[in-house]
Amino acid sequence: MLLPNYMEAKTRNKKIYQKEQYHLAKHLKNKYQGKTFYLKTYGCQMNEHDSENIKAILCEMGFKEVDEIEKADLILLNTCSIRENAHNKAFGILGRIKHLKQQRKDILVGLCGCMAQEEDVVKTIMEKYHHLINFVVGTHNLYRIPIILDKSIENRQQEIEVFSREGNIIEDMPISRNSKYKAYVNIIYGCDKFCTYCIVPYTRGKQHSRDKEDILKEVTELVKQGYQEVTLLGQNVNAYGKDLDKGYGLSELLEDVAKTNIPRIRFVTSHPWDFTDDMIKVISKYSNIMPSIHLPVQSGNDRILKLMGRRYTKEEYLTLFHKLKKAKINCAISTDIIVGFPGESEAEFLDTLSLVKECKFDNAFTFIFSPRKGTPAAKLYDDITLEEKEERLQRLNNLVNKYFLENNKKLIGKTVDVLVEGVSLKDSNLLFGYTDTNKLINFKGPKDLIGQIIPVQVMEAKTWSLDGEYHV
Ligand code: SAH
Ligand code: SF4
Ligand code: F3S
């Protein structure tokens, strides 16, 4: 049993991590042939990508994936801690699982992901869910799932293995990708920014970068397999390479990835603080680096930004924003915004609205501040009522939505490049895909376009999507 420890999780050292090759112990290969699993993923792209590894690992053990929880012998929850409602969702599904387990006692239940790194969550699992959850594995040791899972079955007891600190980088994990056209590629793990509201530096550990050779090998392989798009992933991709101290950072990496000739490159997420001019140069130079950048601002007020520990002012953000818009033609910029940070006044909130009015974002993810235990912001005095926060969120959403629609309308009549991803879930007569600026577009066309990048004329604009026409 290895439990999470927050004091350890927030420490940082100068250690340079080695890499290790993944391998599955011989006796576990296909040991569970005939058994099924259901994997539920919450949270960000990082978790989605981890789930692609977990699926492949379970398949190597002989499990087969099922889409219905009722049909599964193993239920695994890959969880997220970012806000209280992410927690509630995971704990909510446990009620349903409890019911299933009453009917079939042999169902195995596991929990991994960011919630596994939280002291309180693990305590609750040990005390209240002792009979329901068979095993818990943290974010730093996903590759140990086979061993922990097997141990919990063999020993018929709850197994908990959570490392509080990151370990070596594990290369060559098997992967079962969700798409044949778009792929996530990790470039950096963890985060050292410690924004005061955020739990990620505790759940994902110190920032540590993958070797460029491993990243480029993965991208080259994806190109060979016919992939059209890669998204380089990290909590703060701009910090790529800083821990390796080789003078090779994100701008160099982006350039080398662009040279592999993969048709589309995206990257998330960029912290505005270390967005360098070199990065901007590379982004504007290569047409396969997509004109779509996620640049979370969080707030438009300097006092709140300071309390958040974001290390930039509204002016600095705006300067960067306009520099990017100027350097990369037709660049769409999206953002994240938090309302109701402890003590945020009405006037301070209005500063956020005024920033939105200036930036007219193409997309924005908006949230009410959610106190996360162990983070500095959770201890701040907060006199803003939830009602007021909800009302602010509503006002903010009305404003951002207005600009989504305005920006989309500007595309009417234009022809845009679209990576066609499949048949629309809402209407089987339509195909759907994403424009270079990452906007969802629906249009009529033959199914053999799926997986290709094609020109589509925009005919109609809605707040969250476009309708187009494909001309042969
Ligand atoms: N690494 C990314 C953010 C990952 S979390 C970055 O720095 O941009 C995604 C978003 O969740 C954040 O940008 C922030 O807007 C929001 N978020 C994080 N912690 C939060 C909290 N405690 N309450 C509300 N929103 C939060
Ligand atoms: Fe969280 Fe800030 Fe790190 Fe993003 S940069 S993951 S918001 S601490
Ligand atoms: Fe959630 Fe962890 Fe991602 S907290 S947002 S799953 S890094």
Short mmCIF file of C-alpha atoms and ligand atoms in Angstrom, two decimals:
data_model
loop_
_atom_site.label_atom_id
_atom_site.label_comp_id
_atom_site.label_asym_id
_atom_site.label_seq_id
_atom_site.Cartn_x
_atom_site.Cartn_y
_atom_site.Cartn_z
CA MET A 1 0.00 0.00 0.00
CA LEU A 2 1.39 3.35 -1.07
CA LEU A 3 -0.69 6.46 -0.31
CA PRO A 4 -0.51 9.98 -1.77
CA ASN A 5 1.22 12.67 0.27
CA TYR A 6 0.67 16.32 -0.64
CA MET A 7 3.75 17.58 1.18
CA GLU A 8 5.87 15.36 -1.02
CA ALA A 9 3.82 16.07 -4.13
CA LYS A 10 4.57 19.76 -4.03
CA THR A 11 8.31 19.44 -3.62
CA ARG A 12 10.52 19.97 -6.64
CA ASN A 13 14.07 18.75 -7.19
CA LYS A 14 16.67 19.20 -9.88
CA LYS A 15 16.78 15.55 -10.74
CA ILE A 16 16.91 14.70 -14.43
CA TYR A 17 14.82 11.64 -15.01
CA GLN A 18 15.95 8.65 -17.01
CA LYS A 19 13.71 6.80 -19.33
CA GLU A 20 12.57 3.24 -19.04
CA GLN A 21 11.10 0.89 -21.59
CA TYR A 22 7.65 -0.46 -20.85
CA HIS A 23 7.20 -4.17 -20.71
CA LEU A 24 4.43 -6.42 -19.50
CA ALA A 25 5.48 -9.34 -17.32
CA LYS A 26 5.20 -12.60 -19.25
CA HIS A 27 2.84 -14.24 -16.77
CA LEU A 28 0.32 -11.39 -17.20
CA LYS A 29 0.17 -11.53 -21.00
CA ASN A 30 -3.30 -12.71 -21.99
CA LYS A 31 -3.90 -13.92 -18.44
CA TYR A 32 -7.40 -12.41 -18.52
CA GLN A 33 -8.42 -13.71 -21.94
CA GLY A 34 -12.22 -13.74 -22.21
CA LYS A 35 -12.71 -10.93 -19.66
CA THR A 36 -14.05 -7.50 -20.60
CA PHE A 37 -13.35 -3.95 -19.45
CA TYR A 38 -15.17 -0.62 -19.46
CA LEU A 39 -13.02 2.49 -19.18
CA LYS A 40 -14.55 5.85 -18.31
CA THR A 41 -12.37 8.92 -18.86
CA TYR A 42 -12.88 12.33 -17.23
CA GLY A 43 -10.83 15.51 -17.61
CA CYS A 44 -8.35 16.88 -20.11
CA GLN A 45 -6.58 15.60 -23.22
CA MET A 46 -3.81 14.31 -20.99
CA ASN A 47 -6.24 11.89 -19.39
CA GLU A 48 -7.75 10.95 -22.75
CA HIS A 49 -4.28 10.15 -23.96
CA ASP A 50 -3.46 8.14 -20.82
CA SER A 51 -6.64 6.18 -21.47
CA GLU A 52 -5.36 5.29 -24.94
CA ASN A 53 -2.37 3.68 -23.22
CA ILE A 54 -4.46 2.01 -20.53
CA LYS A 55 -6.74 0.43 -23.14
CA ALA A 56 -3.81 -1.08 -24.99
CA ILE A 57 -2.24 -2.32 -21.75
CA LEU A 58 -5.48 -4.05 -20.73
CA CYS A 59 -5.79 -5.59 -24.20
CA GLU A 60 -2.29 -7.05 -23.84
CA MET A 61 -3.51 -8.69 -20.64
CA GLY A 62 -6.28 -10.34 -22.64
CA PHE A 63 -9.18 -8.02 -21.75
CA LYS A 64 -11.59 -6.84 -24.46
CA GLU A 65 -13.23 -3.42 -24.37
CA VAL A 66 -17.02 -3.08 -24.08
CA ASP A 67 -19.13 0.08 -24.45
CA GLU A 68 -21.66 -0.77 -21.79
CA ILE A 69 -20.72 -0.70 -18.16
CA GLU A 70 -23.20 -3.52 -17.42
CA LYS A 71 -21.24 -5.92 -19.62
CA ALA A 72 -17.86 -5.32 -18.02
CA ASP A 73 -15.86 -7.62 -15.75
CA LEU A 74 -13.49 -4.73 -15.02
CA ILE A 75 -14.63 -1.13 -14.58
CA LEU A 76 -11.88 1.47 -14.55
CA LEU A 77 -12.41 5.17 -13.86
CA ASN A 78 -9.72 7.54 -15.14
CA THR A 79 -10.55 10.56 -13.02
CA CYS A 80 -10.00 14.34 -12.92
CA SER A 81 -9.59 16.67 -9.93
CA ILE A 82 -9.66 20.07 -11.56
CA ARG A 83 -13.01 21.22 -10.14
CA GLU A 84 -15.50 19.94 -7.61
CA ASN A 85 -17.95 18.82 -10.30
CA ALA A 86 -15.31 16.53 -11.83
CA HIS A 87 -15.15 14.83 -8.41
CA ASN A 88 -18.90 14.63 -8.15
CA LYS A 89 -19.18 12.95 -11.52
CA ALA A 90 -16.75 10.20 -10.54
CA PHE A 91 -18.33 9.66 -7.12
CA GLY A 92 -21.76 9.76 -8.81
CA ILE A 93 -21.01 6.82 -11.08
CA LEU A 94 -19.88 4.80 -8.06
CA GLY A 95 -23.53 4.59 -7.00
CA ARG A 96 -24.36 2.81 -10.23
CA ILE A 97 -21.34 0.55 -9.91
CA LYS A 98 -22.36 -0.36 -6.37
CA HIS A 99 -25.70 -1.55 -7.71
CA LEU A 100 -23.98 -3.64 -10.40
CA LYS A 101 -21.62 -5.15 -7.85
CA GLN A 102 -24.51 -6.21 -5.66
CA GLN A 103 -25.69 -8.37 -8.56
CA ARG A 104 -22.25 -9.60 -9.62
CA LYS A 105 -19.77 -9.71 -6.77
CA ASP A 106 -16.87 -10.62 -9.03
CA ILE A 107 -16.81 -7.28 -10.88
CA LEU A 108 -13.45 -5.61 -10.43
CA VAL A 109 -13.38 -1.83 -9.96
CA GLY A 110 -10.33 0.41 -10.29
CA LEU A 111 -9.69 4.12 -10.00
CA CYS A 112 -6.78 5.98 -11.58
CA GLY A 113 -6.06 9.51 -12.79
CA CYS A 114 -5.73 12.73 -10.86
CA MET A 115 -8.20 11.94 -8.05
CA ALA A 116 -6.01 9.00 -7.11
CA GLN A 117 -3.30 11.53 -6.18
CA GLU A 118 -5.54 13.28 -3.62
CA GLU A 119 -5.01 12.37 0.02
CA ASP A 120 -8.67 12.87 0.96
CA VAL A 121 -10.03 10.89 -1.94
CA VAL A 122 -7.85 7.90 -1.18
CA LYS A 123 -8.78 8.12 2.51
CA THR A 124 -12.47 8.08 1.58
CA ILE A 125 -11.92 5.13 -0.77
CA MET A 126 -10.23 3.18 2.03
CA GLU A 127 -12.89 3.99 4.58
CA LYS A 128 -16.15 4.13 2.64
CA TYR A 129 -15.49 2.23 -0.56
CA HIS A 130 -13.42 -0.60 0.79
CA HIS A 131 -15.65 -3.25 -0.72
CA LEU A 132 -16.46 -1.37 -3.89
CA ILE A 133 -13.09 -0.21 -5.22
CA ASN A 134 -10.56 -3.01 -5.64
CA PHE A 135 -7.56 -0.98 -6.67
CA VAL A 136 -6.23 2.57 -7.00
CA VAL A 137 -3.26 3.56 -9.17
CA GLY A 138 -1.85 7.11 -9.39
CA THR A 139 -0.89 9.22 -12.41
CA HIS A 140 2.84 8.50 -12.09
CA ASN A 141 2.58 4.72 -12.30
CA LEU A 142 -0.11 3.93 -14.86
CA TYR A 143 2.27 1.43 -16.36
CA ARG A 144 1.91 -0.59 -13.12
CA ILE A 145 -1.83 -1.14 -13.62
CA PRO A 146 -1.34 -4.78 -14.71
CA ILE A 147 0.60 -5.64 -11.55
CA ILE A 148 -1.72 -3.83 -9.12
CA LEU A 149 -4.85 -5.15 -10.78
CA ASP A 150 -3.53 -8.70 -10.71
CA LYS A 151 -2.40 -8.36 -7.11
CA SER A 152 -5.83 -7.18 -6.01
CA ILE A 153 -7.40 -10.25 -7.61
CA GLU A 154 -4.83 -12.74 -6.32
CA ASN A 155 -4.76 -11.34 -2.77
CA ARG A 156 -8.50 -10.55 -2.68
CA GLN A 157 -7.83 -7.22 -1.08
CA GLN A 158 -7.89 -3.53 -1.89
CA GLU A 159 -4.58 -2.50 -3.47
CA ILE A 160 -3.51 1.13 -3.46
CA GLU A 161 -0.32 2.27 -5.15
CA VAL A 162 0.09 6.01 -5.56
CA PHE A 163 3.53 7.58 -5.99
CA SER A 164 3.52 11.12 -4.66
CA ARG A 165 6.33 12.12 -6.95
CA GLU A 166 6.95 11.64 -10.62
CA GLY A 167 9.36 8.90 -11.63
CA ASN A 168 11.25 8.02 -14.78
CA ILE A 169 9.57 8.59 -18.12
CA ILE A 170 8.21 5.38 -19.52
CA GLU A 171 8.67 5.00 -23.25
CA ASP A 172 7.07 2.60 -25.68
CA MET A 173 3.87 1.97 -23.80
CA PRO A 174 1.38 0.21 -26.06
CA ILE A 175 -1.33 2.50 -27.40
CA SER A 176 -4.79 2.10 -28.82
CA ARG A 177 -5.52 5.47 -30.40
CA ASN A 178 -9.09 6.79 -30.55
CA SER A 179 -8.62 8.16 -34.07
CA LYS A 180 -6.87 6.96 -37.21
CA TYR A 181 -6.32 10.55 -38.38
CA LYS A 182 -5.56 12.66 -35.30
CA ALA A 183 -3.07 11.73 -32.60
CA TYR A 184 -1.98 13.09 -29.26
CA VAL A 185 1.73 13.11 -28.57
CA ASN A 186 3.00 13.87 -25.07
CA ILE A 187 5.96 16.21 -25.01
CA ILE A 188 6.11 17.25 -21.36
CA TYR A 189 4.59 15.88 -18.17
CA GLY A 190 3.68 17.75 -14.98
CA CYS A 191 3.62 21.46 -14.23
CA ASP A 192 5.78 23.79 -12.15
CA LYS A 193 3.68 26.92 -12.52
CA PHE A 194 1.70 26.48 -9.30
CA CYS A 195 -1.12 28.86 -10.23
CA THR A 196 -2.69 29.34 -6.81
CA TYR A 197 -6.09 27.82 -7.69
CA CYS A 198 -4.79 24.77 -9.53
CA ILE A 199 -4.33 21.21 -8.33
CA VAL A 200 -2.44 19.93 -11.37
CA PRO A 201 1.11 20.56 -10.02
CA TYR A 202 0.16 18.26 -7.10
CA THR A 203 -1.53 15.54 -9.14
CA ARG A 204 0.91 15.48 -12.08
CA GLY A 205 4.19 16.40 -10.41
CA LYS A 206 7.24 18.24 -11.58
CA GLN A 207 7.51 19.26 -15.21
CA HIS A 208 9.69 16.79 -17.06
CA SER A 209 10.15 16.63 -20.80
CA ARG A 210 10.41 13.69 -23.13
CA ASP A 211 13.57 13.45 -25.24
CA LYS A 212 13.15 15.12 -28.60
CA GLU A 213 14.32 11.93 -30.35
CA ASP A 214 11.45 9.97 -28.83
CA ILE A 215 8.90 12.64 -29.79
CA LEU A 216 10.16 12.94 -33.36
CA LYS A 217 10.29 9.16 -33.74
CA GLU A 218 6.65 8.97 -32.65
CA VAL A 219 5.55 11.72 -35.05
CA THR A 220 7.49 10.20 -37.96
CA GLU A 221 5.83 6.87 -37.28
CA LEU A 222 2.41 8.56 -37.25
CA VAL A 223 3.16 10.20 -40.61
CA LYS A 224 4.03 6.75 -42.02
CA GLN A 225 0.74 5.39 -40.70
CA GLY A 226 -1.14 8.12 -42.57
CA TYR A 227 -2.03 10.37 -39.63
CA GLN A 228 -3.04 13.88 -40.71
CA GLU A 229 -2.73 15.73 -37.43
CA VAL A 230 -0.75 15.65 -34.20
CA THR A 231 -1.48 17.58 -31.03
CA LEU A 232 1.59 18.05 -28.87
CA LEU A 233 0.46 17.71 -25.28
CA GLY A 234 1.51 19.13 -21.95
CA GLN A 235 0.07 21.17 -19.09
CA ASN A 236 2.40 23.93 -20.18
CA VAL A 237 4.04 23.02 -23.47
CA ASN A 238 6.01 26.28 -23.54
CA ALA A 239 8.19 24.88 -20.76
CA TYR A 240 9.26 22.01 -23.04
CA GLY A 241 12.95 21.22 -22.69
CA LYS A 242 13.71 23.60 -19.81
CA ASP A 243 14.37 20.70 -17.45
CA LEU A 244 16.66 18.98 -19.97
CA ASP A 245 18.96 21.99 -20.21
CA LYS A 246 20.08 21.28 -23.78
CA GLY A 247 19.14 24.62 -25.28
CA TYR A 248 16.36 22.89 -27.18
CA GLY A 249 12.88 24.21 -26.39
CA LEU A 250 9.41 24.33 -27.86
CA SER A 251 10.31 26.55 -30.80
CA GLU A 252 13.03 24.10 -31.92
CA LEU A 253 10.71 21.15 -31.35
CA LEU A 254 7.85 22.75 -33.28
CA GLU A 255 10.20 23.41 -36.18
CA ASP A 256 11.45 19.81 -36.23
CA VAL A 257 7.89 18.46 -36.00
CA ALA A 258 6.84 20.79 -38.84
CA LYS A 259 9.67 19.38 -40.96
CA THR A 260 8.28 15.83 -40.65
CA ASN A 261 5.60 17.12 -43.04
CA ILE A 262 2.72 15.96 -40.90
CA PRO A 263 -0.12 17.99 -42.48
CA ARG A 264 -1.42 19.50 -39.25
CA ILE A 265 0.23 20.39 -35.94
CA ARG A 266 -1.50 21.71 -32.85
CA PHE A 267 -0.21 22.12 -29.32
CA VAL A 268 -1.91 22.55 -25.92
CA THR A 269 -1.63 24.25 -23.53
CA SER A 270 0.51 27.36 -23.74
CA HIS A 271 0.96 29.52 -20.68
CA PRO A 272 1.17 33.16 -21.86
CA TRP A 273 4.10 33.78 -19.54
CA ASP A 274 6.78 31.94 -21.47
CA PHE A 275 5.47 32.32 -24.99
CA THR A 276 8.66 33.45 -26.71
CA ASP A 277 9.23 35.46 -29.90
CA ASP A 278 11.10 32.46 -31.30
CA MET A 279 7.95 30.39 -30.89
CA ILE A 280 5.91 33.02 -32.68
CA LYS A 281 8.42 33.07 -35.53
CA VAL A 282 8.23 29.33 -36.03
CA ILE A 283 4.42 29.32 -35.79
CA SER A 284 4.17 31.94 -38.51
CA LYS A 285 6.80 30.31 -40.73
CA TYR A 286 5.25 26.86 -41.11
CA SER A 287 1.86 26.45 -42.75
CA ASN A 288 1.39 23.01 -41.17
CA ILE A 289 1.37 24.61 -37.70
CA MET A 290 -2.33 25.37 -37.47
CA PRO A 291 -3.64 28.94 -37.07
CA SER A 292 -5.37 28.07 -33.81
CA ILE A 293 -3.82 28.73 -30.43
CA HIS A 294 -5.18 28.09 -26.97
CA LEU A 295 -3.97 30.87 -24.71
CA PRO A 296 -5.68 30.78 -21.31
CA VAL A 297 -6.02 34.23 -19.76
CA GLN A 298 -8.04 33.32 -16.61
CA SER A 299 -8.84 36.94 -15.72
CA GLY A 300 -8.61 40.44 -17.16
CA ASN A 301 -7.76 42.11 -13.86
CA ASP A 302 -4.20 42.62 -12.64
CA ARG A 303 -4.93 42.20 -8.93
CA ILE A 304 -6.73 38.91 -9.56
CA LEU A 305 -4.03 37.73 -11.99
CA LYS A 306 -1.47 38.39 -9.30
CA LEU A 307 -3.48 36.51 -6.68
CA MET A 308 -3.79 33.67 -9.17
CA GLY A 309 -0.01 33.59 -9.56
CA ARG A 310 -0.25 33.89 -13.33
CA ARG A 311 2.83 36.14 -13.64
CA TYR A 312 1.52 38.43 -16.42
CA THR A 313 -0.64 41.54 -16.49
CA LYS A 314 -3.66 42.24 -18.64
CA GLU A 315 -1.49 44.51 -20.81
CA GLU A 316 1.16 41.84 -21.26
CA TYR A 317 -1.48 39.32 -22.26
CA LEU A 318 -2.99 41.73 -24.78
CA THR A 319 0.43 42.52 -26.26
CA LEU A 320 1.10 38.83 -26.80
CA PHE A 321 -2.40 38.29 -28.15
CA HIS A 322 -2.03 41.00 -30.80
CA LYS A 323 1.51 39.89 -31.69
CA LEU A 324 0.21 36.40 -32.41
CA LYS A 325 -2.73 37.68 -34.43
CA LYS A 326 -0.37 39.79 -36.52
CA ALA A 327 2.26 37.10 -37.01
CA LYS A 328 -0.03 34.24 -37.95
CA ILE A 329 -2.55 35.10 -40.63
CA ASN A 330 -6.18 34.37 -39.67
CA CYS A 331 -5.13 32.87 -36.37
CA ALA A 332 -8.00 31.82 -34.11
CA ILE A 333 -7.29 32.25 -30.42
CA SER A 334 -9.18 30.47 -27.68
CA THR A 335 -8.93 30.85 -23.94
CA ASP A 336 -9.91 29.70 -20.44
CA ILE A 337 -11.51 32.09 -17.93
CA ILE A 338 -12.29 31.68 -14.24
CA VAL A 339 -14.96 33.87 -12.63
CA GLY A 340 -15.54 34.32 -8.93
CA PHE A 341 -11.95 33.96 -7.76
CA PRO A 342 -12.02 34.69 -3.98
CA GLY A 343 -12.72 38.37 -3.40
CA GLU A 344 -13.17 39.26 -7.09
CA SER A 345 -15.18 42.50 -7.13
CA GLU A 346 -17.76 43.49 -9.72
CA ALA A 347 -15.31 46.06 -11.15
CA GLU A 348 -12.61 43.39 -11.40
CA PHE A 349 -15.02 41.08 -13.18
CA LEU A 350 -15.84 43.91 -15.60
CA ASP A 351 -12.12 44.07 -16.45
CA THR A 352 -12.43 40.48 -17.64
CA LEU A 353 -15.42 41.42 -19.80
CA SER A 354 -13.50 44.33 -21.28
CA LEU A 355 -10.61 42.03 -22.15
CA VAL A 356 -13.05 39.66 -23.84
CA LYS A 357 -14.47 42.58 -25.82
CA GLU A 358 -11.01 43.40 -27.06
CA CYS A 359 -9.92 39.84 -27.87
CA LYS A 360 -13.20 38.52 -29.31
CA PHE A 361 -12.06 34.95 -28.71
CA ASP A 362 -12.90 32.20 -31.18
CA ASN A 363 -13.59 29.85 -28.33
CA ALA A 364 -13.51 30.08 -24.54
CA PHE A 365 -13.91 27.63 -21.70
CA THR A 366 -15.41 29.43 -18.75
CA PHE A 367 -15.52 28.23 -15.16
CA ILE A 368 -16.60 29.25 -11.70
CA PHE A 369 -13.67 29.13 -9.27
CA SER A 370 -13.69 25.84 -7.41
CA PRO A 371 -11.59 25.66 -4.24
CA ARG A 372 -9.20 22.70 -4.36
CA LYS A 373 -7.97 21.48 -1.02
CA GLY A 374 -4.22 21.94 -0.57
CA THR A 375 -3.93 24.86 -3.00
CA PRO A 376 -3.22 28.39 -1.69
CA ALA A 377 -6.37 29.93 -3.22
CA ALA A 378 -8.59 27.52 -1.32
CA LYS A 379 -7.51 29.29 1.89
CA LEU A 380 -8.37 32.80 0.68
CA TYR A 381 -11.28 34.66 2.23
CA ASP A 382 -14.18 34.69 -0.18
CA ASP A 383 -17.21 36.92 0.28
CA ILE A 384 -18.76 36.47 -3.14
CA THR A 385 -21.91 34.37 -3.05
CA LEU A 386 -22.38 31.43 -5.39
CA GLU A 387 -25.44 33.17 -6.84
CA GLU A 388 -23.32 36.12 -7.80
CA LYS A 389 -20.67 33.87 -9.32
CA GLU A 390 -23.29 32.05 -11.36
CA GLU A 391 -24.70 35.33 -12.56
CA ARG A 392 -21.24 36.49 -13.63
CA LEU A 393 -20.64 33.25 -15.47
CA GLN A 394 -23.92 33.77 -17.32
CA ARG A 395 -22.96 37.29 -18.34
CA LEU A 396 -19.54 36.14 -19.44
CA ASN A 397 -21.01 33.25 -21.44
CA ASN A 398 -23.46 35.55 -23.21
CA LEU A 399 -20.58 37.75 -24.25
CA VAL A 400 -18.18 35.01 -25.39
CA ASN A 401 -20.98 33.28 -27.30
CA LYS A 402 -21.72 36.51 -29.15
CA TYR A 403 -18.14 36.61 -30.44
CA PHE A 404 -18.08 32.90 -31.34
CA LEU A 405 -21.03 33.57 -33.64
CA GLU A 406 -19.57 36.81 -35.02
CA ASN A 407 -16.26 35.11 -35.83
CA ASN A 408 -18.02 32.18 -37.44
CA LYS A 409 -20.18 34.48 -39.56
CA LYS A 410 -17.06 36.09 -40.98
CA LEU A 411 -16.27 32.74 -42.60
CA ILE A 412 -19.51 32.56 -44.61
CA GLY A 413 -18.73 32.25 -48.33
CA LYS A 414 -15.08 31.38 -47.66
CA THR A 415 -13.51 28.05 -48.51
CA VAL A 416 -11.69 26.42 -45.60
CA ASP A 417 -9.51 23.34 -45.23
CA VAL A 418 -11.26 20.60 -43.28
CA LEU A 419 -9.92 17.35 -41.86
CA VAL A 420 -12.90 15.05 -42.30
CA GLU A 421 -13.33 12.87 -39.25
CA GLY A 422 -16.50 10.88 -39.79
CA VAL A 423 -20.26 10.74 -40.13
CA SER A 424 -22.12 13.29 -38.02
CA LEU A 425 -23.66 11.72 -34.92
CA LYS A 426 -26.72 13.94 -35.25
CA ASP A 427 -27.42 13.37 -38.95
CA SER A 428 -26.10 10.34 -40.79
CA ASN A 429 -26.41 12.17 -44.13
CA LEU A 430 -23.69 14.57 -43.06
CA LEU A 431 -19.96 14.32 -42.57
CA PHE A 432 -18.13 16.34 -39.95
CA GLY A 433 -14.63 17.62 -39.53
CA TYR A 434 -12.54 20.47 -38.16
CA THR A 435 -11.24 23.51 -40.00
CA ASP A 436 -7.62 24.59 -39.68
CA THR A 437 -8.85 27.06 -37.05
CA ASN A 438 -10.38 24.13 -35.12
CA LYS A 439 -14.04 24.87 -35.83
CA LEU A 440 -16.53 22.05 -36.20
CA ILE A 441 -18.11 21.94 -39.66
CA ASN A 442 -20.88 19.70 -41.03
CA PHE A 443 -21.41 19.10 -44.75
CA LYS A 444 -22.67 16.60 -47.30
CA GLY A 445 -20.14 14.43 -49.07
CA PRO A 446 -19.11 10.86 -49.90
CA LYS A 447 -17.76 8.76 -47.02
CA ASP A 448 -14.48 8.15 -48.77
CA LEU A 449 -13.50 11.70 -47.83
CA ILE A 450 -13.13 10.57 -44.22
CA GLY A 451 -9.52 10.90 -43.14
CA GLN A 452 -8.65 13.48 -45.81
CA ILE A 453 -8.07 17.22 -45.70
CA ILE A 454 -10.39 18.83 -48.24
CA PRO A 455 -11.69 22.31 -49.12
CA VAL A 456 -15.23 23.04 -47.91
CA GLN A 457 -17.19 26.23 -48.53
CA VAL A 458 -18.82 27.72 -45.43
CA MET A 459 -22.54 28.37 -46.06
CA GLU A 460 -24.00 28.92 -42.60
CA ALA A 461 -22.61 29.93 -39.21
CA LYS A 462 -23.88 28.91 -35.77
CA THR A 463 -22.40 29.68 -32.36
CA TRP A 464 -20.55 26.38 -32.00
CA SER A 465 -20.40 25.04 -35.54
CA LEU A 466 -20.47 25.78 -39.25
CA ASP A 467 -22.45 24.25 -42.12
CA GLY A 468 -20.64 23.86 -45.39
CA GLU A 469 -20.76 22.53 -48.94
CA TYR A 470 -18.21 20.33 -50.60
CA HIS A 471 -17.76 20.79 -54.34
CA VAL A 472 -16.07 17.97 -56.17
N1 SAH B 1 -2.42 23.89 -18.05
C1 SAH B 1 -3.52 24.60 -18.50
C2 SAH B 1 -4.76 24.44 -17.70
C3 SAH B 1 -5.25 23.12 -17.34
S1 SAH B 1 -6.69 23.17 -16.41
C4 SAH B 1 -3.17 26.09 -18.43
O1 SAH B 1 -2.47 26.53 -17.60
O2 SAH B 1 -3.72 26.79 -19.24
C5 SAH B 1 -7.84 23.90 -17.52
C6 SAH B 1 -8.51 25.10 -17.00
O3 SAH B 1 -9.27 24.78 -15.86
C7 SAH B 1 -7.61 26.21 -16.53
O4 SAH B 1 -7.10 26.98 -17.56
C8 SAH B 1 -8.53 27.01 -15.64
O5 SAH B 1 -9.25 27.95 -16.37
C9 SAH B 1 -9.49 25.95 -15.11
N2 SAH B 1 -9.25 25.66 -13.69
C10 SAH B 1 -8.16 25.13 -13.12
N3 SAH B 1 -8.30 25.06 -11.78
C11 SAH B 1 -9.52 25.57 -11.50
C12 SAH B 1 -10.25 25.78 -10.29
N4 SAH B 1 -9.74 25.47 -9.11
N5 SAH B 1 -11.49 26.32 -10.39
C13 SAH B 1 -12.01 26.65 -11.58
N6 SAH B 1 -11.37 26.48 -12.74
C14 SAH B 1 -10.14 25.93 -12.71
FE1 SF4 B 2 -2.58 24.61 -13.49
FE2 SF4 B 2 -1.35 26.88 -13.93
FE3 SF4 B 2 -0.08 24.58 -14.36
FE4 SF4 B 2 -2.06 25.33 -15.97
S1 SF4 B 2 -0.10 26.36 -15.70
S2 SF4 B 2 -1.76 23.30 -15.07
S3 SF4 B 2 -3.45 26.35 -14.58
S4 SF4 B 2 -0.76 25.36 -12.39
FE1 F3S B 3 -8.11 17.00 -14.66
FE2 F3S B 3 -5.79 15.99 -14.10
FE3 F3S B 3 -6.29 16.89 -16.53
S1 F3S B 3 -6.96 17.32 -12.81
S2 F3S B 3 -7.74 18.52 -16.14
S3 F3S B 3 -7.28 15.19 -15.56
S4 F3S B 3 -4.36 16.93 -15.46
#
